[in-house]
Every structure is written in C-alpha cells, then in structure tokens.
Amino acid sequence: MLNRKLFGLSAMSALALMATACGNPAIDPNQTYTAKGVVADASGMPIQNAQVTFLKYYSDSRLLEPSLEQLFSEDATVNPPAGLGIEVVASGTTDANGEYKFEVLGEKLAQPGGYTTAEGLVEGASTLVVVKDPTDASDRTGVATYPKEFMRSDFIWDAGTLKMWDSGAEADVTGALTTGLVTLRWTKIERGNSMVKNTYRIWVGGDTGPALLILCSQGDELEGGCGQDPADATKLVRSISAFSLRTYYANADGSFDAYVMARGVQYRYASRFSVTNIPDLTDTRDPVGVEGIWAVGPTSDQELTGTPAVDGNPATRQEITNNATAIYAKLPLSVVTDAGVLNTLVKNAASGCLVLEFSATVFNDLAAAKNSSAGDWSKAGKFCGETGGRDEVSALAGFDTAASQGKTAGWMRLVAVPDSAGAVVEFQAVGEVAIYKARL
C-alpha cells in the first residue's frame, strides 16, 4: 500500500528524521507496563473465560495497521500484509468479573529495529487488545480496541468495558431465485453523541478460495453505502448478486460464511451473519456475448477481447500496460442482471473506487463511447477499497429482477477513481470481466 522513495540524506533531511524519531513513542525497556479492562456481553454483563490477546504491530513507516479480518483470523500473527509485523505480547482469559490484566516489561513492547535514545529508552510499537466472543464457534468474532502507544511516563492502559456487538446480522437468501439478490442485514453500531459515521467491512466467502469484501458506511447503496433497512430503522442493508456469490465465492453446495466488521466510536467489532445455503442458480443466467472490450488509458487503448480478461476463469489475469483508468465493454443491446470485475489488480486500490456505469445508447465504436456525454451513462454501483489481497478488487453488482429484468445496456464501463486526494488509481491486471443476463 505504500510506495517508498529513496533519496539522498542531506543535513536538512537528517534533522527531519531526528524530529520524526523524537515524535515517536519512547519507552523504558525495564519499566513494567499494564494493559487492563473488562469484557462484557451486549447487555453489559461481564463475560468469564473470554480469550483476550494483547498484540503489538509495527512497520517502518508506522502507517500500516492490521485489518479486522487479520485480527480475528485463527492466528493474527500468520501471513500479515507485506511490510507489517504482528506479535503476541501476552494472552489469557477473563476472570469471574470479566476482567483481564497484563503486566509486561517495556522491552516486550519495543518496535523491532526501532531507535534507542542516549538514555536507553527504546521506540515502542503500536499495541491493541483483541477479545474473541466465546459464544461463537467460528472463533472469528468479538471486539477489539483502537491502537494504543505507550509513552515513557504512561504506564497503565485501562481500555474500559469492551462490550460485544449484538448485530443481529442475517444473510437473507429467500429472494435469490426471484430478485437475484442476497440481502445482508445488520443492526447499526451506536454512535452516542458522535457525528462521525461508523464504517463497515463485510467479508463473504466459502471454506477455501477467494473472498468478497465490501466496504461501506451508512448511505445510498448506489454510491457504495450501506442502505437504511426500510422495514427497521435500527438496521442497515447491502445487497449483492446471488448468482455471483454462488458462482465465485460460495462452496459447491451453496454454503458460505459471512462476517461484518464495524468501526465504532470507542471500539471495533466483528460479528457473524446467520446464513442459509444459496439455492442452485445454474439455469438462471447466461453470459452476455461481449462484442468488444478495452482497457482505456490516457494516451492509448488496450484490446482485451480474446484475452484472459474474458476467458471465463477469474484465476487468470491479463496484464494492463497502458495505465488504464477505465474498462469499456461493447454489448449486444440486452438486459444485464449481474456484472462486474473479478480478481483484478488496481494500483492504490485501498485509496480508490470502481464506478460501474451502463449506457443504453448503441455507440458504433469505442471512440464514440469515449466521446459521449456524462448524460449518456447511468451509474449502477460504486465499490471502494481492497477486496482481497493487496490492491485486489472484485466489484460485483446484481440488479433486482423481481420487478424488471435488470439494466438495459449497449455498453458498460468501470471507471477507477481516487477516494483519497492525490491517489493515482489505475488498472494493473484484469482477472475477469463478468457480465450476465437472466435466462428467459
């Protein structure tokens, strides 16, 4: 996620580095530091024997941090993202009052390879506490703190009461055969008096293979948000293509796992969706016969027809060599019900989004499509952030087919846009451009 630029070390840059080092936390390696708190269920009742892990993490830049998927995996220290180190400082279980307490020497909190001052103080790593929900057999849900950095005179960290999240999360597949959608529904995190919107990260997948990750905050689903549940004001919803989930991410029998992670005001949470197998949708969709597909760059266009980008296998990738910021596809004028891009690499994906658009106009060629006006296109979805490994993106949309057959389209395009100021977002390799229509 970070591009490091090497440069000569002048006197001025040396002073800058010294200033940075002085700003980083310095701790006494021989001093005892304490992390403590209370673990409770959603109602506030203390939980006994909950597994608590005190972790430290570090990177050269001090800008990387573990995702909630990493923290709530079977072992958070295994296979962290490139450039990020994660270690267990201490672990244990809560007592009868739901309390935990870890006391460790500062040397255990030190940043590997960090600086040492003339006084013998060492650079401290970032720390956090992760609590696994003892009622969840998957061992992948619970509550985690935000990062904490101990300082020289800051010996005791009381993280307060870490309450589990009663998310009521449900993956509703009852409309899969009629609407073509799986509806993910969960209870909003309480914000108290905070005006900051909570953000959510949804993980969906089978026992093995790729996973679909969706990022959103409360807002319009079309704009990449989590929509308000029309039936319950306390809940949010996000709909995804049942066919795409069944085809690319679920197990062979239609079973899948799904989790929702949330960043609240005080703590971060992971909760498990209640799921039911997706019914067999084999006979409900057919591929749309793409007539042409291109990666469109600032000075040239790269032909993708007949390449791994459209070979029906998401595991193969076509390298993009023209700094493309858009993928255009010419379709026979038809109704599209499921569409998107799979297993694709996008430069700076963590700081960008893919916007999915359709046009009912049958442009004669790519030049006409590129020169069309904004009014010729309608937005069908927005997908932000990484959805797998580093810079990986899978952006899939499904359209409700209960009231109509989907989106009428002669052209489709996916446009890469920055979500953070200054980010350069470009396609690097395309796994599969997937476009389907309902079988009549």
XYZ file of C-alpha atoms in Angstrom:
440
model
C 0.000 0.000 0.000
C 2.989 2.269 0.484
C 5.459 3.355 -2.147
C 8.827 4.128 -0.584
C 11.039 6.655 -2.292
C 14.775 6.602 -1.623
C 16.587 9.870 -1.527
C 19.948 11.315 -0.505
C 20.329 12.228 3.140
C 21.156 15.905 3.390
C 21.703 17.792 6.620
C 18.124 19.074 6.407
C 16.611 15.611 5.908
C 18.732 14.261 8.740
C 17.237 16.861 11.051
C 13.768 15.943 9.800
C 14.365 12.278 10.597
C 15.581 13.193 14.082
C 12.426 15.242 14.629
C 10.294 12.294 13.491
C 12.101 9.904 15.803
C 11.600 12.281 18.742
C 7.881 12.320 17.948
C 7.591 8.531 18.074
C 6.808 6.933 21.455
C 9.833 6.166 23.648
C 9.515 3.669 26.498
C 11.722 2.297 29.244
C 12.592 -1.342 28.438
C 12.914 -2.127 32.165
C 9.662 -0.473 33.246
C 6.515 -2.548 33.833
C 3.571 -1.539 31.651
C -0.036 -2.623 32.251
C -2.982 -3.249 29.930
C -6.315 -3.972 31.593
C -10.038 -3.819 31.025
C -13.400 -5.566 31.332
C -15.171 -7.790 28.795
C -18.979 -7.850 28.739
C -21.777 -9.194 26.576
C -24.055 -6.902 24.593
C -26.263 -6.307 27.646
C -23.290 -5.270 29.773
C -22.983 -8.460 31.834
C -19.338 -9.491 32.469
C -18.096 -12.486 30.489
C -15.911 -15.053 32.246
C -13.230 -17.075 30.421
C -13.253 -14.886 27.291
C -9.990 -15.213 25.306
C -8.036 -11.938 25.374
C -4.895 -11.276 23.319
C -2.561 -8.309 23.798
C -0.829 -7.661 20.457
C 1.800 -5.311 19.117
C 2.279 -4.402 15.464
C 4.855 -2.384 13.601
C 6.078 -1.182 10.213
C 8.947 1.005 9.076
C 6.551 3.827 8.244
C 4.299 3.371 11.297
C 1.369 3.880 8.890
C 0.298 0.247 8.355
C -2.125 -1.496 10.690
C -3.797 -4.925 10.685
C -7.304 -5.263 9.303
C -10.112 -6.720 11.391
C -10.030 -9.831 9.160
C -6.399 -10.271 10.213
C -7.088 -9.644 13.905
C -9.976 -12.105 14.018
C -8.337 -14.807 11.912
C -7.286 -18.065 13.555
C -3.857 -16.586 14.309
C -3.390 -12.851 13.726
C 0.389 -13.195 13.542
C 0.320 -15.505 10.484
C 0.677 -14.033 6.967
C 0.295 -10.332 7.767
C 0.330 -7.874 4.853
C 3.725 -7.072 3.338
C 5.721 -4.663 5.486
C 3.642 -5.258 8.615
C 4.777 -7.268 11.647
C 2.383 -8.593 14.307
C 3.401 -10.298 17.567
C 1.573 -11.560 20.665
C 2.702 -9.671 23.765
C 0.519 -11.628 26.207
C -2.715 -13.611 26.257
C -5.118 -15.005 28.799
C -8.775 -15.232 29.809
C -11.094 -13.016 31.804
C -11.850 -13.784 35.461
C -15.246 -14.174 37.123
C -15.775 -10.402 36.934
C -14.928 -10.303 33.242
C -11.634 -8.559 33.972
C -8.250 -9.065 32.320
C -4.870 -7.610 33.230
C -1.470 -7.971 31.560
C 1.764 -6.682 33.063
C 4.845 -6.754 30.816
C 8.259 -5.150 30.649
C 8.749 -2.363 28.153
C 11.212 -4.483 26.198
C 8.278 -6.642 25.066
C 6.561 -3.559 23.617
C 9.614 -2.358 21.683
C 9.476 -1.746 17.943
C 11.838 -4.243 16.231
C 14.624 -2.299 14.567
C 13.466 0.910 16.250
C 15.635 3.658 17.670
C 17.304 3.778 21.107
C 17.892 7.125 22.806
C 21.045 8.165 24.656
C 19.141 7.483 27.889
C 18.496 3.881 26.864
C 14.821 4.383 26.027
C 13.509 2.354 23.060
C 10.929 3.066 20.389
C 7.584 1.497 21.320
C 5.374 -0.353 18.862
C 1.628 0.168 18.475
C -0.489 -2.145 20.630
C -4.086 -3.280 20.839
C -6.307 -5.800 22.591
C -8.466 -8.376 20.796
C -11.257 -10.311 22.533
C -12.838 -13.361 20.896
C -16.539 -13.951 21.504
C -16.694 -17.228 23.475
C -20.219 -17.960 22.207
C -19.114 -18.094 18.560
C -17.715 -21.466 17.473
C -16.039 -19.913 14.406
C -13.663 -18.003 16.726
C -13.700 -15.075 14.298
C -15.923 -12.567 16.077
C -15.586 -10.277 19.043
C -14.365 -6.811 19.945
C -11.024 -5.029 19.562
C -9.611 -1.759 20.797
C -8.187 1.007 18.678
C -4.372 1.245 18.710
C -2.564 2.362 21.841
C 1.009 3.650 22.014
C 2.601 3.608 25.451
C 4.869 6.501 26.393
C 7.749 6.845 28.833
C 5.537 8.004 31.706
C 2.317 6.350 30.536
C 2.480 3.007 32.360
C -1.154 1.907 32.642
C -3.725 1.487 29.870
C -7.293 0.942 31.027
C -9.272 0.114 27.892
C -12.594 0.254 29.758
C -15.517 -2.110 29.183
C -15.323 -3.924 25.853
C -18.898 -4.971 25.051
C -19.790 -7.492 22.388
C -21.916 -6.291 19.487
C -25.457 -7.652 19.203
C -25.533 -7.205 15.423
C -28.471 -9.466 14.582
C -26.626 -9.985 11.292
C -28.526 -12.059 8.712
C -27.719 -13.023 5.128
C -31.182 -13.340 3.582
C -31.222 -15.664 0.544
C -35.005 -16.059 0.318
C -35.179 -13.792 -2.737
C -32.258 -15.351 -4.603
C -34.463 -17.042 -7.219
C -36.817 -14.084 -7.702
C -34.827 -10.904 -7.105
C -31.429 -12.467 -7.870
C -30.021 -10.910 -4.704
C -28.678 -11.897 -1.298
C -29.569 -9.211 1.242
C -27.125 -8.652 4.083
C -28.825 -7.036 7.075
C -27.398 -5.972 10.452
C -28.026 -3.637 13.398
C -26.244 -0.291 13.365
C -23.475 0.427 15.851
C -24.493 3.037 18.400
C -22.686 6.332 17.863
C -23.802 8.129 21.020
C -23.238 11.862 20.553
C -20.586 11.363 17.875
C -21.290 12.860 14.447
C -18.755 10.562 12.788
C -20.328 7.878 10.600
C -19.472 4.299 11.513
C -17.835 2.299 8.747
C -18.475 -1.361 7.998
C -16.462 -4.050 6.253
C -18.266 -7.181 5.043
C -16.443 -10.451 4.343
C -18.234 -13.154 2.308
C -16.785 -16.453 1.083
C -16.562 -20.223 1.250
C -14.181 -22.515 3.109
C -11.441 -22.075 0.516
C -10.769 -19.799 -2.429
C -11.331 -16.063 -2.786
C -13.456 -13.869 -0.553
C -15.597 -10.879 -1.454
C -15.009 -7.833 0.755
C -17.393 -4.875 0.747
C -16.698 -1.526 2.414
C -19.493 0.890 3.256
C -20.867 3.432 5.688
C -24.468 4.479 6.200
C -25.760 5.998 2.974
C -27.024 5.323 -0.536
C -26.207 1.787 -1.730
C -25.748 3.066 -5.288
C -22.974 5.329 -4.002
C -21.245 2.442 -2.229
C -23.012 2.916 1.084
C -24.988 0.660 3.420
C -28.676 1.424 2.844
C -31.271 2.012 5.507
C -33.446 -1.079 6.051
C -36.946 0.098 5.013
C -38.502 -2.308 7.500
C -36.336 -1.440 10.534
C -34.737 1.946 11.210
C -32.150 0.360 13.520
C -30.689 -1.779 10.711
C -28.639 -1.353 7.563
C -28.679 -3.458 4.389
C -26.381 -4.212 1.490
C -27.474 -6.386 -1.448
C -25.142 -8.459 -3.630
C -25.608 -10.663 -6.650
C -26.756 -14.135 -5.573
C -25.515 -15.632 -8.850
C -22.042 -14.116 -8.480
C -21.791 -15.145 -4.831
C -22.932 -18.697 -5.625
C -20.644 -18.976 -8.680
C -17.417 -17.386 -7.474
C -17.330 -17.272 -3.685
C -19.592 -19.930 -2.083
C -18.832 -23.599 -1.578
C -20.045 -26.120 -4.175
C -23.229 -26.792 -2.211
C -24.115 -23.087 -1.984
C -22.983 -22.708 1.613
C -20.860 -19.733 2.617
C -19.653 -17.759 5.611
C -20.214 -14.055 6.105
C -18.968 -11.574 8.697
C -19.496 -7.881 9.256
C -16.817 -5.716 10.877
C -17.561 -2.269 12.254
C -15.507 0.693 13.407
C -17.442 2.285 16.237
C -16.658 5.380 18.272
C -14.741 3.567 21.046
C -14.099 0.045 19.780
C -14.050 -2.135 16.666
C -16.227 -5.206 16.217
C -16.594 -8.417 14.234
C -19.896 -10.295 14.056
C -21.076 -13.363 12.161
C -24.041 -13.376 9.773
C -26.655 -16.060 10.164
C -26.644 -17.730 6.742
C -28.595 -20.270 4.698
C -27.269 -22.001 1.588
C -27.889 -20.201 -1.692
C -30.155 -22.318 -3.949
C -28.787 -23.704 -7.212
C -28.868 -20.876 -9.763
C -27.184 -22.736 -12.620
C -30.120 -22.368 -15.011
C -30.936 -18.735 -14.213
C -28.160 -16.798 -16.012
C -26.309 -16.765 -19.335
C -23.182 -14.801 -20.265
C -23.779 -11.657 -22.297
C -21.845 -12.026 -25.547
C -19.326 -9.192 -25.301
C -18.628 -7.730 -28.769
C -15.527 -5.845 -27.722
C -13.668 -4.894 -24.566
C -10.853 -2.409 -23.969
C -8.704 -1.002 -21.176
C -8.761 2.745 -21.805
C -5.689 4.733 -20.839
C -4.732 8.417 -21.060
C -2.915 8.044 -24.408
C -3.829 4.591 -25.751
C -6.366 1.782 -25.589
C -5.511 -1.864 -24.927
C -7.620 -4.545 -26.639
C -8.843 -7.166 -24.145
C -11.051 -9.254 -26.452
C -9.817 -12.860 -26.535
C -7.518 -12.392 -23.517
C -7.584 -13.882 -20.001
C -9.743 -10.896 -19.002
C -12.723 -12.629 -20.663
C -11.773 -16.313 -20.656
C -14.322 -17.340 -18.024
C -11.614 -18.060 -15.448
C -11.127 -15.425 -12.718
C -7.854 -17.097 -11.650
C -6.114 -15.962 -14.859
C -5.179 -12.311 -15.288
C -4.450 -10.095 -18.244
C -1.741 -7.538 -17.541
C -2.696 -3.941 -18.298
C 0.184 -1.960 -19.779
C -1.314 1.432 -20.689
C -2.089 2.996 -17.256
C -5.781 2.425 -17.897
C -8.301 4.152 -15.673
C -11.384 2.574 -17.290
C -12.630 -0.690 -18.798
C -15.171 -0.331 -21.643
C -17.273 -3.241 -22.958
C -19.476 -3.188 -26.088
C -22.532 -5.419 -25.642
C -25.319 -6.599 -27.875
C -28.215 -4.412 -26.719
C -29.616 -6.573 -23.946
C -30.695 -6.655 -20.329
C -27.870 -7.147 -17.821
C -28.659 -8.680 -14.426
C -25.198 -9.321 -12.937
C -21.996 -7.507 -13.825
C -18.594 -6.512 -12.553
C -14.924 -7.341 -12.436
C -13.238 -10.199 -10.535
C -9.771 -10.815 -9.112
C -8.410 -7.609 -10.579
C -5.341 -5.615 -9.522
C -5.777 -1.876 -9.188
C -2.916 0.403 -8.214
C -3.674 2.103 -4.868
C -6.956 0.204 -4.571
C -7.101 0.982 -0.857
C -7.401 4.668 -1.760
C -9.759 4.303 -4.704
C -13.122 3.146 -6.004
C -14.534 1.498 -9.114
C -17.683 3.090 -10.525
C -19.913 0.810 -12.635
C -21.943 2.527 -15.377
C -24.184 1.473 -18.269
C -25.394 3.175 -21.429
C -28.489 2.157 -23.376
C -27.076 4.013 -26.388
C -25.573 1.687 -29.005
C -22.388 3.610 -29.828
C -20.831 2.416 -33.084
C -17.327 2.082 -31.696
C -15.052 2.770 -28.737
C -14.221 6.278 -29.918
C -17.900 7.225 -29.873
C -18.367 5.699 -26.422
C -15.341 7.573 -25.040
C -16.536 10.871 -26.540
C -20.083 10.517 -25.246
C -21.517 12.899 -22.668
C -21.998 12.091 -18.992
C -25.749 12.110 -19.566
C -25.438 9.053 -21.814
C -24.403 6.925 -18.819
C -26.206 5.818 -15.667
C -24.364 4.797 -12.515
C -25.190 1.284 -11.301
C -22.809 0.899 -8.381
C -19.680 2.072 -6.601
C -17.133 -0.231 -4.958
C -14.350 1.145 -2.774
C -11.139 -0.222 -1.280
C -9.296 -3.510 -1.499
C -11.462 -6.635 -1.609
C -8.918 -9.374 -1.025
C -5.148 -9.190 -1.011
C -3.060 -6.104 -1.540
C -4.513 -3.963 -4.387
C -7.018 -6.717 -5.290
C -10.537 -5.737 -6.283
C -13.721 -7.674 -7.029
C -16.633 -5.360 -7.811
C -19.897 -7.204 -8.446
C -23.394 -5.810 -8.872
C -26.712 -7.611 -9.093
C -29.959 -5.943 -10.099
C -33.366 -6.769 -8.678
C -35.167 -8.913 -11.241
C -38.442 -9.243 -9.326
C -39.916 -6.088 -10.878
C -37.817 -5.918 -14.055
C -35.221 -7.971 -15.893
C -32.275 -5.743 -14.940
C -30.400 -2.966 -16.765
C -30.871 -2.382 -20.491
C -27.405 -1.746 -21.894
C -25.460 -1.464 -25.121
C -22.233 -0.510 -23.339
C -20.759 -0.983 -19.872
C -17.774 0.684 -18.272
C -15.884 0.517 -14.985
C -14.052 3.708 -14.087
C -11.270 3.819 -11.482
C -11.429 6.984 -9.378
C -9.426 8.147 -6.336
C -11.167 8.141 -2.972
C -8.282 9.998 -1.304
C -6.761 13.246 -2.503
C -3.711 12.744 -4.683
C -4.081 8.966 -5.106
C -3.219 7.541 -8.544
C -5.706 4.731 -9.259
C -5.079 2.595 -12.351
C -5.865 -0.913 -13.580
C -2.810 -3.192 -13.432
C -4.251 -6.627 -14.299
C -7.781 -7.856 -15.003
C -8.907 -11.266 -13.775
C -12.345 -11.434 -15.337
C -14.948 -9.016 -16.638
C -18.189 -10.855 -15.787
C -21.439 -9.800 -17.470
C -24.598 -11.941 -17.272
C -28.272 -11.742 -18.188
C -31.313 -13.581 -16.869
C -32.196 -16.686 -18.845
C -35.636 -16.295 -20.390
